[in-house]
Coordinates of C-alpha atoms in Angstrom, one line a residue:
Chain A
X16 CA 117.5 -49.0 109.5
X17 CA 113.9 -48.0 108.9
X18 CA 112.8 -50.5 111.6
X19 CA 115.4 -49.1 113.9
X20 CA 114.2 -45.6 113.4
X21 CA 110.6 -46.7 114.0
X22 CA 111.7 -48.6 117.1
X23 CA 113.5 -45.5 118.5
X24 CA 110.3 -43.4 118.0
X25 CA 108.1 -46.0 119.5
X26 CA 110.3 -46.4 122.6
X27 CA 110.5 -42.7 123.1
X28 CA 106.7 -42.3 122.7
X29 CA 106.1 -45.1 125.1
X30 CA 108.2 -43.4 127.8
X31 CA 106.1 -40.2 127.3
X32 CA 102.8 -42.2 127.4
X33 CA 103.8 -44.0 130.6
X34 CA 104.5 -40.8 132.5
X35 CA 100.8 -40.3 133.2
X36 CA 101.2 -36.7 134.2
X37 CA 98.9 -35.0 136.7
X38 CA 96.4 -32.5 135.3
X39 CA 98.3 -29.4 136.5
X40 CA 101.5 -30.5 134.9
X41 CA 100.0 -32.0 131.7
X42 CA 100.9 -29.0 129.5
X43 CA 104.5 -28.9 130.5
X44 CA 105.1 -32.6 130.3
X45 CA 103.3 -32.9 127.0
X46 CA 105.5 -30.1 125.5
X47 CA 108.7 -31.7 126.8
X48 CA 107.5 -35.1 125.7
X49 CA 106.7 -34.0 122.2
X50 CA 110.0 -32.2 121.9
X51 CA 111.9 -35.3 123.2
X52 CA 110.1 -37.7 120.7
X53 CA 110.7 -35.2 117.9
X54 CA 114.4 -35.0 118.9
X55 CA 114.8 -38.7 119.0
X56 CA 113.2 -39.1 115.5
X57 CA 115.4 -36.3 114.2
X58 CA 118.5 -38.0 115.6
X59 CA 117.5 -41.3 114.0
X60 CA 116.7 -39.6 110.7
X61 CA 119.9 -37.6 110.6
X62 CA 122.0 -40.6 111.6
X63 CA 123.7 -38.7 114.3
X64 CA 124.1 -41.0 117.3
X65 CA 126.0 -38.4 119.2
X66 CA 122.9 -36.4 119.8
X67 CA 120.9 -39.2 121.2
X68 CA 122.0 -38.6 124.8
X69 CA 120.3 -35.2 124.6
X70 CA 117.0 -36.9 123.6
X71 CA 117.3 -39.5 126.4
X72 CA 118.1 -36.8 128.9
X73 CA 115.0 -34.8 127.7
X74 CA 112.8 -37.9 128.1
X75 CA 114.2 -38.5 131.6
X76 CA 113.6 -34.9 132.5
X77 CA 110.0 -35.2 131.2
X78 CA 109.5 -38.2 133.5
X79 CA 111.0 -36.3 136.4
X80 CA 108.6 -33.4 135.9
X81 CA 105.7 -35.7 135.6
X82 CA 106.3 -37.7 138.8
X83 CA 107.1 -34.5 140.6
X84 CA 103.4 -33.8 140.8
X85 CA 102.5 -37.1 142.4
X86 CA 102.1 -37.7 146.0
X87 CA 104.4 -39.9 148.0
X88 CA 103.2 -43.0 146.2
X89 CA 105.9 -44.6 144.2
X90 CA 105.2 -45.0 140.5
X91 CA 104.9 -48.8 139.9
X92 CA 105.8 -48.4 136.2
X93 CA 109.2 -46.8 137.0
X94 CA 111.1 -50.0 136.1
X95 CA 109.4 -50.2 132.7
X96 CA 110.0 -46.5 132.0
X97 CA 113.7 -47.1 132.9
X98 CA 114.0 -50.0 130.6
X99 CA 112.3 -48.1 127.7
X100 CA 114.6 -45.2 128.3
X101 CA 117.6 -47.5 128.0
X102 CA 116.1 -49.2 125.0
X103 CA 115.5 -45.8 123.3
X104 CA 119.2 -45.0 123.8
X105 CA 120.4 -48.3 122.4
X106 CA 118.0 -48.4 119.5
X107 CA 118.9 -45.0 118.4
X108 CA 122.7 -45.3 119.0
X109 CA 123.4 -48.8 117.8
X110 CA 121.1 -48.9 114.8
X111 CA 121.7 -45.4 113.4
X112 CA 125.3 -45.6 112.0
X113 CA 126.5 -42.6 110.1
X114 CA 127.1 -44.8 107.1
X115 CA 125.2 -47.7 105.6
X116 CA 126.5 -51.0 106.9
X117 CA 125.9 -54.4 105.2
X118 CA 125.0 -56.6 108.1
X119 CA 125.3 -60.3 107.5
X120 CA 122.6 -62.5 109.1
X121 CA 125.0 -64.2 111.6
X122 CA 126.2 -60.8 112.9
X123 CA 122.6 -59.5 113.1
X124 CA 121.5 -62.6 115.1
X125 CA 124.4 -62.1 117.5
X126 CA 123.5 -58.4 118.0
X127 CA 119.9 -59.2 118.8
X128 CA 120.9 -62.0 121.2
X129 CA 123.3 -59.7 123.1
X130 CA 120.7 -56.9 123.3
X131 CA 118.0 -59.3 124.6
X132 CA 120.4 -60.6 127.3
X133 CA 121.5 -57.1 128.4
X134 CA 117.8 -55.9 128.3
X135 CA 116.7 -58.7 130.6
X136 CA 119.6 -57.9 133.0
X137 CA 118.6 -54.2 132.9
X138 CA 115.0 -55.0 133.6
X139 CA 116.0 -57.2 136.5
X140 CA 118.3 -54.5 137.9
X141 CA 115.4 -51.9 137.7
X142 CA 113.1 -54.3 139.4
X143 CA 115.7 -55.0 142.2
X144 CA 116.1 -51.3 142.9
X145 CA 112.3 -50.9 142.8
X146 CA 111.9 -53.7 145.4
X147 CA 114.6 -52.1 147.5
X148 CA 112.8 -48.8 147.4
X149 CA 109.4 -50.3 148.2
X150 CA 110.6 -52.7 151.0
X151 CA 112.8 -50.2 152.7
X152 CA 111.2 -48.2 155.6
X153 CA 110.4 -44.7 154.4
X154 CA 111.8 -41.5 155.9
X155 CA 114.1 -41.3 158.9
X156 CA 117.8 -40.3 159.2
X157 CA 118.9 -43.9 158.8
X158 CA 117.3 -44.1 155.4
X159 CA 118.8 -40.8 154.2
X160 CA 122.3 -41.9 155.4
X161 CA 121.9 -45.3 153.7
X162 CA 120.8 -43.5 150.5
X163 CA 123.7 -41.2 150.6
X164 CA 126.0 -44.2 151.2
X165 CA 124.5 -45.9 148.2
X166 CA 125.1 -42.9 146.1
X167 CA 128.7 -42.6 147.2
X168 CA 129.1 -46.3 146.6
X169 CA 127.7 -45.9 143.1
X170 CA 130.1 -43.0 142.4
X171 CA 133.0 -45.1 143.6
X172 CA 131.9 -48.0 141.6
X173 CA 131.7 -45.9 138.5
X174 CA 135.1 -44.4 139.0
X175 CA 136.5 -47.9 139.5
X176 CA 134.9 -49.2 136.4
X177 CA 136.1 -46.2 134.3
X178 CA 139.6 -46.7 135.7
X179 CA 139.6 -50.3 134.9
X180 CA 138.4 -49.6 131.3
X181 CA 141.2 -47.1 130.8
X182 CA 143.8 -49.5 132.2
X183 CA 142.5 -52.2 129.9
X184 CA 142.8 -49.9 126.9
X185 CA 146.4 -48.9 127.9
X186 CA 147.4 -52.5 128.3
X187 CA 146.0 -53.4 124.9
X188 CA 147.6 -50.4 123.3
X189 CA 151.0 -51.4 124.6
Chain B
X10 CA 145.5 -51.7 116.9
X11 CA 143.6 -48.8 118.5
X12 CA 140.4 -48.3 120.4
X13 CA 137.6 -45.9 119.8
X14 CA 135.4 -45.2 122.8
X15 CA 131.7 -45.1 122.2
X16 CA 129.2 -42.7 123.7
X17 CA 128.2 -45.4 126.2
X18 CA 131.4 -45.0 128.3
X19 CA 131.1 -41.2 128.3
X20 CA 127.4 -40.6 128.6
X21 CA 126.2 -43.4 130.9
X22 CA 128.2 -42.3 134.0
X23 CA 126.6 -38.8 133.6
X24 CA 123.2 -40.3 133.3
X25 CA 123.6 -42.5 136.4
X26 CA 125.0 -39.7 138.6
X27 CA 122.4 -37.2 137.4
X28 CA 119.6 -39.6 138.1
X29 CA 120.8 -40.4 141.6
X30 CA 121.4 -36.8 142.5
X31 CA 117.9 -35.9 141.1
X32 CA 116.4 -38.7 143.1
X33 CA 117.8 -37.2 146.3
X34 CA 117.1 -33.6 145.4
X35 CA 113.5 -34.2 144.4
X36 CA 112.8 -37.0 146.9
X37 CA 111.7 -39.3 144.1
X38 CA 113.2 -42.8 144.3
X39 CA 111.8 -43.5 140.8
X40 CA 114.6 -41.5 139.3
X41 CA 117.2 -43.8 141.0
X42 CA 115.3 -46.7 139.3
X43 CA 115.9 -45.0 136.0
X44 CA 119.6 -45.2 136.6
X45 CA 119.6 -49.0 137.1
X46 CA 119.5 -50.2 133.4
X47 CA 122.2 -47.7 132.6
X48 CA 124.4 -49.1 135.4
X49 CA 124.0 -52.6 133.8
X50 CA 124.7 -51.1 130.3
X51 CA 127.8 -49.4 131.6
X52 CA 129.1 -52.5 133.3
X53 CA 128.5 -54.5 130.1
X54 CA 130.2 -51.9 128.0
X55 CA 133.3 -51.6 130.1
X56 CA 133.8 -55.3 130.8
X57 CA 137.1 -56.9 129.8
X58 CA 136.9 -58.9 126.6
X59 CA 139.3 -61.1 124.7
X60 CA 139.9 -59.7 121.3
X61 CA 139.4 -62.2 118.5
X62 CA 142.5 -63.1 116.4
X63 CA 141.9 -62.7 112.7
X64 CA 144.1 -62.9 109.7
X65 CA 143.2 -60.7 106.8
X66 CA 144.4 -61.0 103.2
X67 CA 143.4 -58.9 100.2
X68 CA 143.8 -59.2 96.5
X69 CA 143.1 -57.0 93.6
X70 CA 141.8 -58.4 90.3
X71 CA 144.2 -56.2 88.4
X72 CA 146.9 -53.8 89.4
X73 CA 147.0 -51.8 86.2
X74 CA 143.8 -50.6 84.6
X75 CA 142.5 -48.0 82.3
X76 CA 140.7 -44.9 83.5
X77 CA 136.9 -45.5 83.8
X78 CA 137.2 -49.3 84.4
X79 CA 136.6 -51.2 87.6
X80 CA 138.6 -53.7 89.6
X81 CA 137.5 -56.1 92.2
X82 CA 139.0 -55.9 95.7
X83 CA 138.5 -59.2 97.6
X84 CA 139.2 -59.7 101.2
X85 CA 139.6 -63.0 103.0
X86 CA 139.3 -63.1 106.8
X87 CA 140.5 -66.2 108.7
X88 CA 139.4 -66.3 112.3
X89 CA 141.5 -68.1 114.8
X90 CA 139.0 -67.5 117.5
X91 CA 135.3 -66.7 117.2
X92 CA 134.8 -63.2 115.8
X93 CA 131.2 -62.6 116.5
X94 CA 130.9 -59.1 114.9
X95 CA 133.6 -57.7 112.6
X96 CA 133.1 -54.6 110.6
X97 CA 135.3 -54.6 107.6
X98 CA 135.9 -51.7 105.3
X99 CA 138.4 -51.1 102.5
X100 CA 140.8 -48.3 103.0
X101 CA 141.2 -46.8 99.6
X102 CA 142.6 -43.5 98.4
X103 CA 140.2 -40.7 97.4
X104 CA 139.4 -40.9 93.7
X105 CA 138.3 -44.5 93.7
X106 CA 134.6 -45.1 93.9
X107 CA 133.7 -48.0 96.2
X108 CA 130.6 -50.2 95.5
X109 CA 128.8 -51.0 97.7
X110 CA 129.6 -48.1 99.8
X111 CA 130.4 -48.5 103.5
X112 CA 131.6 -51.4 105.6
X113 CA 130.3 -54.9 105.8
X114 CA 129.6 -56.5 109.2
X115 CA 129.9 -60.2 109.5
X116 CA 130.4 -63.0 111.9
X117 CA 133.3 -65.4 111.4
X118 CA 133.5 -68.6 113.4
X119 CA 136.8 -70.0 114.7
X120 CA 138.6 -71.8 111.9
X121 CA 136.3 -70.5 109.2
X122 CA 137.1 -68.1 106.4
X123 CA 134.9 -65.3 105.3
X124 CA 135.0 -63.6 101.9
X125 CA 134.0 -60.0 101.2
X126 CA 134.3 -58.0 98.0
X127 CA 134.0 -54.5 96.7
X128 CA 134.1 -53.0 93.2
X129 CA 136.5 -50.1 92.8
X130 CA 135.7 -47.8 89.9
X131 CA 138.7 -45.8 88.8
X132 CA 137.4 -42.5 87.6
X133 CA 140.6 -40.6 87.5
X134 CA 144.1 -41.6 86.4
X135 CA 146.8 -41.9 89.0
X136 CA 148.6 -44.2 91.4
X137 CA 146.4 -45.3 94.3
X138 CA 147.3 -47.2 97.5
X139 CA 144.7 -49.8 97.9
X140 CA 144.0 -53.1 99.5
X141 CA 144.2 -52.4 103.2
X142 CA 141.2 -53.4 105.1
X143 CA 140.1 -51.7 108.3
X144 CA 138.7 -54.3 110.6
X145 CA 136.8 -53.2 113.7
X146 CA 135.6 -55.5 116.4
X147 CA 132.1 -54.1 116.8
X148 CA 130.6 -55.9 119.8
X149 CA 127.0 -54.8 120.3
X150 CA 126.5 -52.6 123.3
X151 CA 130.2 -52.3 123.8
X152 CA 132.0 -49.3 125.1
X153 CA 135.1 -49.8 123.0
X154 CA 135.6 -50.7 119.4
X155 CA 139.2 -52.0 118.8
X156 CA 140.4 -51.4 115.3
X157 CA 142.7 -53.9 113.6
X158 CA 144.3 -52.4 110.5
X159 CA 146.0 -54.2 107.7
X160 CA 148.6 -52.3 105.9
X161 CA 148.0 -51.3 102.3
X162 CA 149.6 -53.9 100.1
X163 CA 148.6 -53.0 96.6
X164 CA 149.4 -50.1 94.3
X165 CA 146.7 -49.6 91.7
X166 CA 147.9 -47.8 88.6
X167 CA 145.0 -46.2 86.7
X168 CA 146.3 -45.3 83.3
X169 CA 144.9 -42.2 81.5
X170 CA 142.2 -43.0 79.1
X171 CA 143.3 -42.6 75.5
X172 CA 141.4 -42.2 72.3
X173 CA 142.2 -43.4 68.8
X174 CA 143.6 -40.8 66.3
X175 CA 143.2 -41.5 62.6
X176 CA 145.3 -38.5 61.6
X177 CA 148.6 -37.6 63.1
X178 CA 150.9 -34.7 62.4
X179 CA 153.8 -36.0 60.3
X180 CA 157.2 -34.8 61.5
X181 CA 159.5 -33.1 59.1
X182 CA 162.8 -34.6 60.1
X183 CA 163.3 -38.3 60.3
X184 CA 166.4 -40.4 61.0
X185 CA 167.5 -43.9 61.5
X186 CA 165.5 -47.0 60.3
X187 CA 162.6 -49.0 61.3
X188 CA 159.8 -46.4 61.2
X189 CA 156.9 -45.7 59.0
X190 CA 157.8 -42.3 57.8
X191 CA 159.2 -42.0 54.3
X192 CA 162.5 -40.1 54.6
X193 CA 163.2 -36.9 52.7
X194 CA 166.5 -38.2 51.5
X195 CA 166.7 -40.8 48.8
X196 CA 168.1 -44.2 49.7
X197 CA 167.0 -47.8 50.0
X198 CA 163.4 -48.1 50.6
X199 CA 160.0 -48.9 49.2
X200 CA 158.4 -45.6 48.4
X201 CA 159.2 -44.2 44.9
X202 CA 161.0 -40.8 45.1
X203 CA 162.7 -39.9 41.8
X204 CA 164.4 -41.1 38.6
X205 CA 167.9 -40.0 37.8
X206 CA 170.7 -40.9 35.4
X207 CA 172.6 -44.0 36.1
X208 CA 175.9 -43.6 38.0
X209 CA 178.6 -46.1 38.5
X210 CA 177.9 -48.0 41.7
X211 CA 174.1 -48.1 41.2
X212 CA 172.6 -51.5 41.5
X213 CA 171.1 -53.2 38.4
X214 CA 167.8 -53.8 40.1
X215 CA 167.4 -50.1 40.6
X216 CA 167.5 -49.5 36.8
X217 CA 164.1 -48.1 35.6
X218 CA 163.9 -50.0 32.3
X219 CA 160.8 -48.2 31.0
X220 CA 162.4 -44.7 31.4
X221 CA 165.8 -46.0 30.1
X222 CA 164.2 -47.4 26.9
X223 CA 162.4 -44.1 26.3
X224 CA 165.5 -41.9 26.9
X225 CA 168.1 -44.2 25.3
X226 CA 170.4 -44.2 28.3
X227 CA 170.3 -45.9 31.7
X228 CA 168.1 -44.3 34.4
X229 CA 167.6 -45.6 37.9
X230 CA 164.7 -45.2 40.3
X231 CA 165.4 -43.5 43.6
X232 CA 163.4 -44.5 46.7
X233 CA 162.8 -43.1 50.1
X234 CA 163.8 -45.3 53.0
X235 CA 161.3 -45.7 55.9
X236 CA 162.5 -43.9 58.9
X237 CA 161.3 -42.9 62.3
X238 CA 161.2 -39.6 64.0
X239 CA 161.9 -38.4 67.5
X240 CA 158.6 -37.2 68.9
X241 CA 158.6 -35.3 72.2
X242 CA 155.4 -34.5 74.0
X243 CA 155.9 -31.4 76.0
X244 CA 153.4 -30.9 78.9
X245 CA 153.2 -27.5 80.6
X246 CA 152.4 -28.4 84.2
X247 CA 153.0 -25.1 85.8
X248 CA 149.3 -24.6 86.3
X249 CA 146.4 -26.9 86.9
X250 CA 143.0 -25.3 86.3
X251 CA 140.2 -27.1 88.1
X252 CA 136.8 -27.6 86.6
X253 CA 133.7 -29.6 87.3
X254 CA 134.7 -32.3 84.8
X255 CA 138.4 -32.5 85.5
X256 CA 141.3 -30.2 85.4
X257 CA 143.4 -28.8 82.6
X258 CA 146.3 -31.1 83.6
X259 CA 144.0 -34.1 83.5
X260 CA 143.1 -33.2 80.0
X261 CA 146.7 -32.6 79.0
X262 CA 147.8 -35.9 80.4
X263 CA 145.1 -37.8 78.6
X264 CA 146.0 -36.0 75.3
X265 CA 149.6 -36.8 75.9
X266 CA 148.8 -40.4 76.4
X267 CA 146.7 -40.5 73.2
X268 CA 149.5 -38.9 71.2
X269 CA 152.2 -41.1 72.7
X270 CA 150.2 -44.3 72.0
X271 CA 149.3 -43.2 68.4
X272 CA 152.9 -42.3 67.5
X273 CA 154.3 -45.4 69.1
X274 CA 151.9 -47.4 67.0
X275 CA 153.5 -45.8 64.0
X276 CA 156.8 -47.1 65.3
X277 CA 158.1 -43.6 66.1
X278 CA 160.4 -42.9 69.0
X279 CA 158.4 -41.0 71.6
X280 CA 159.5 -39.2 74.7
X281 CA 157.9 -36.8 77.2
X282 CA 158.9 -33.7 79.0
X283 CA 157.0 -32.4 82.0
X284 CA 157.8 -28.7 82.2
X285 CA 156.7 -27.0 85.4
X286 CA 157.6 -26.6 89.0
X287 CA 159.7 -29.7 88.6
X288 CA 161.1 -30.5 85.2
X289 CA 161.0 -34.2 84.3
X290 CA 161.7 -36.0 81.1
X291 CA 161.8 -39.4 79.5
X292 CA 164.1 -39.8 76.5
X293 CA 162.5 -40.8 73.2
X294 CA 162.5 -44.5 72.4
X295 CA 160.2 -46.9 70.6
X296 CA 158.5 -50.1 71.5
X297 CA 156.1 -51.6 74.0
X298 CA 158.3 -51.1 77.0
X299 CA 158.5 -47.4 76.1
X300 CA 154.8 -47.3 76.0
X301 CA 154.6 -48.5 79.6
X302 CA 157.4 -46.2 80.7
X303 CA 155.6 -43.3 79.1
X304 CA 152.4 -44.1 80.9
X305 CA 154.2 -44.4 84.2
X306 CA 155.9 -41.0 83.5
X307 CA 152.5 -39.5 82.7
X308 CA 151.0 -40.9 86.0
X309 CA 153.6 -38.9 87.9
X310 CA 152.5 -35.6 86.3
X311 CA 151.6 -33.1 88.9
X312 CA 151.5 -29.4 89.2
X313 CA 154.1 -28.1 91.7
X314 CA 154.0 -24.5 92.8
X315 CA 157.3 -22.8 92.0
X316 CA 158.4 -19.3 91.4
X317 CA 161.8 -20.3 89.9
X318 CA 162.6 -19.4 86.4
X319 CA 162.7 -22.5 84.1
X320 CA 164.4 -22.8 80.7
X321 CA 164.5 -25.6 78.2
X322 CA 168.3 -25.2 78.3
X323 CA 168.1 -27.4 81.5
X324 CA 166.7 -30.3 79.5
X325 CA 169.4 -32.7 78.3
X326 CA 170.0 -33.1 74.6
X327 CA 169.1 -36.8 74.8
X328 CA 165.6 -35.9 76.1
X329 CA 165.2 -33.2 73.5
X330 CA 167.3 -34.3 70.5
X331 CA 168.1 -31.9 67.6
X332 CA 165.5 -32.5 64.9
X333 CA 162.9 -33.7 67.3
X334 CA 159.3 -33.0 66.5
X335 CA 157.7 -31.4 69.6
X336 CA 154.0 -31.4 70.4
X337 CA 153.5 -29.0 73.2
X338 CA 150.3 -29.1 75.4
X339 CA 149.8 -26.0 77.5
X340 CA 147.1 -23.7 78.7
X341 CA 149.5 -20.8 77.7
X342 CA 148.9 -19.0 81.0
X343 CA 152.2 -19.2 82.6
X344 CA 154.8 -16.8 81.2
X345 CA 157.7 -19.2 81.8
X346 CA 155.9 -21.9 79.7
X347 CA 155.2 -19.4 76.9
X348 CA 158.9 -18.4 76.9
X349 CA 159.9 -22.1 76.7
X350 CA 157.5 -22.5 73.8
X351 CA 159.2 -19.6 72.0
X352 CA 162.5 -21.2 72.7
X353 CA 161.2 -24.4 71.2
X354 CA 160.5 -22.6 67.9
X355 CA 164.0 -23.7 66.7
X356 CA 162.6 -27.3 66.7
X357 CA 159.8 -28.6 64.5
X358 CA 157.1 -27.7 67.0
X359 CA 153.3 -27.5 67.1
X360 CA 151.3 -26.5 70.2
X361 CA 147.8 -27.4 71.5
X362 CA 146.4 -24.9 73.9
X363 CA 144.2 -26.5 76.5
X364 CA 141.5 -23.8 76.6
X365 CA 141.5 -22.0 79.9
X366 CA 138.2 -20.4 78.9
X367 CA 136.3 -23.6 79.8
X368 CA 137.5 -23.3 83.4
X369 CA 136.6 -19.6 83.7
X370 CA 133.1 -18.3 84.4
X371 CA 132.6 -14.7 83.4
X372 CA 130.9 -12.4 85.8
X373 CA 127.4 -11.3 84.8
X374 CA 127.9 -7.6 85.2
X375 CA 129.1 -5.4 82.4
X376 CA 132.5 -4.9 83.8
X377 CA 133.0 -8.6 84.2
X378 CA 131.9 -9.2 80.6
X379 CA 134.4 -6.7 79.4
X380 CA 137.2 -8.2 81.4
X381 CA 136.3 -11.6 80.1
X382 CA 136.4 -10.4 76.5
X383 CA 139.8 -8.7 77.1
X384 CA 141.2 -11.8 78.6
X385 CA 140.1 -13.8 75.6
X386 CA 141.7 -11.3 73.3
X387 CA 144.9 -11.5 75.3
X388 CA 144.8 -15.3 74.8
X389 CA 144.3 -14.9 71.1
X390 CA 147.2 -12.5 70.9
X391 CA 149.4 -15.1 72.6
X392 CA 148.4 -17.7 70.1
X393 CA 149.2 -15.2 67.3
X394 CA 152.6 -14.4 68.7
X395 CA 153.4 -18.1 68.7
X396 CA 152.2 -18.6 65.2
X397 CA 154.4 -15.6 64.1
X398 CA 157.3 -17.4 65.8
X399 CA 156.6 -20.4 63.5
X400 CA 154.7 -22.6 65.9
X401 CA 151.2 -23.6 64.7
X402 CA 148.9 -23.5 67.7
X403 CA 145.3 -24.6 68.1
X404 CA 142.9 -24.1 71.0
X405 CA 141.3 -27.2 72.3
X406 CA 138.4 -27.6 74.8
X407 CA 138.9 -30.8 76.8
X408 CA 135.2 -31.7 76.5
X409 CA 135.5 -31.9 72.7
X410 CA 137.1 -34.6 70.6
X411 CA 140.8 -34.0 69.8
X412 CA 140.8 -35.5 66.3
X413 CA 139.6 -32.3 64.6
X414 CA 142.3 -30.3 66.4
X415 CA 145.0 -32.7 65.3
X416 CA 143.7 -32.5 61.7
X417 CA 143.8 -28.7 61.8
X418 CA 147.3 -28.8 63.2
X419 CA 148.4 -31.2 60.5
X420 CA 147.2 -28.9 57.8
X421 CA 148.9 -25.8 59.4
X422 CA 152.0 -27.8 60.0
X423 CA 152.2 -29.0 56.4
X424 CA 151.7 -25.4 55.2
X425 CA 154.4 -24.1 57.6
X426 CA 156.8 -26.8 56.3
X427 CA 156.1 -25.9 52.7
X428 CA 156.6 -22.2 53.4
X429 CA 159.8 -22.9 55.3
X430 CA 161.1 -25.1 52.4

């Protein structure tokens, strides 16, 4: 648990460090960043995984504020920031149970294995989106329309997944 | 089986939508990149999974223990399919202290059996449902955590802790045979009672030759037979005063258990009456079986709120036989219980007042101090009224040993008997 808490703090701090805020926004981003890291550590310390989403949202907001000051150049570290953000969430959520749990070695190995696999998949997904963003022609109505279509598609996909999850639960319950 | 949704299935969609919307609003595609790992996480969390089939069995090292001792709860988990991450936790009633606390998470391969164990410390007497294990399939990064329950299979009886009493209050009236109390009447027995002139029908072996030779005529020795008495432990359970170290009813039940065990060891016939919101009784009897019946009856002692008037007239004669020796245990706070005690004065009765003062904290201001003193005076007056009615009564604090109280009661009881005689 101590390692998990330390991991949560390190991931959150790494997100803040990687934002590389511009000079005029440094004070704002630094304040939000410090608050986000403190929140994450507090959540890990209090063993309240429910509050971790607020910490991650704050970290994401800090990154949004930081990159808002950049020019049109795309941040090359965005996939890494995305992965660290996700890792912060999982480290704080999965390893801060509200009660102490005796974890046997076999179960711990399985958990680490799954986390590594999902982490690699998440990294690949972030890189793929990054490649799409870089390779796509910038500007233009076509780009906006395709972006909007992608957003709609994502929303539909989410709704479908949520529906499937609910159906699966109902089927298991019956 | 039931499912608990984790925060992933609730929070991740909001993260994803918020990131995409922010990316369009701020014209920053990096924010859309932030959503990508969460999409992967959401897909993984909501994917369909086959639940592992497990068989769970539990066993208790003992189903009847004394208060303050510990029992082992062992669980055996057989996995039909691979169960990569099971979180297992005993479902025990409040009042049992589980060591180590919290669940155990383990992996059970198909065909294998895993064993887990906990120590349950029984700090308070009572009947507890125990033995059910709550098994959760806790897949890492999952969005749902199915719970497989096993039903409680064991009832753990925690018997009230009893202490040894060297001195007991000797009942006045005895009857029957097979006890340890010398009877007041003269008959066939061991203990010497008197010498009297020989009468036709007396046995030759009863002739006291030493006295007969001195007096010049035949005299015989009279002896007291060993008899048993009916002991009824009367528990007032109208009220239960809670304190940091247990309640008044806890103390009363422990004291009742101590008295019952001690009297049964003297081969007396012991019964119990629970007099409160619900009136319950167990007829006096002797023997080992009665010991267990008494403990079971004591385990059911509870305080039920009731405004109904109660009277000992409702108690059947077999539960409160004429000539019974009654040991009443009461905080003497409820008027109905006090009335019942006054009614019990026609029996050979002694009373132990479970001190209510130990559960009361006087206020620090002057008015509170005066009220506290008045209340204590009122309690003393109640005890005096009972003594005037012929019932010796002694106050007992449950955090103090009971033996001195019993010795004091024995002295008072003996005096009362002599005075009555």
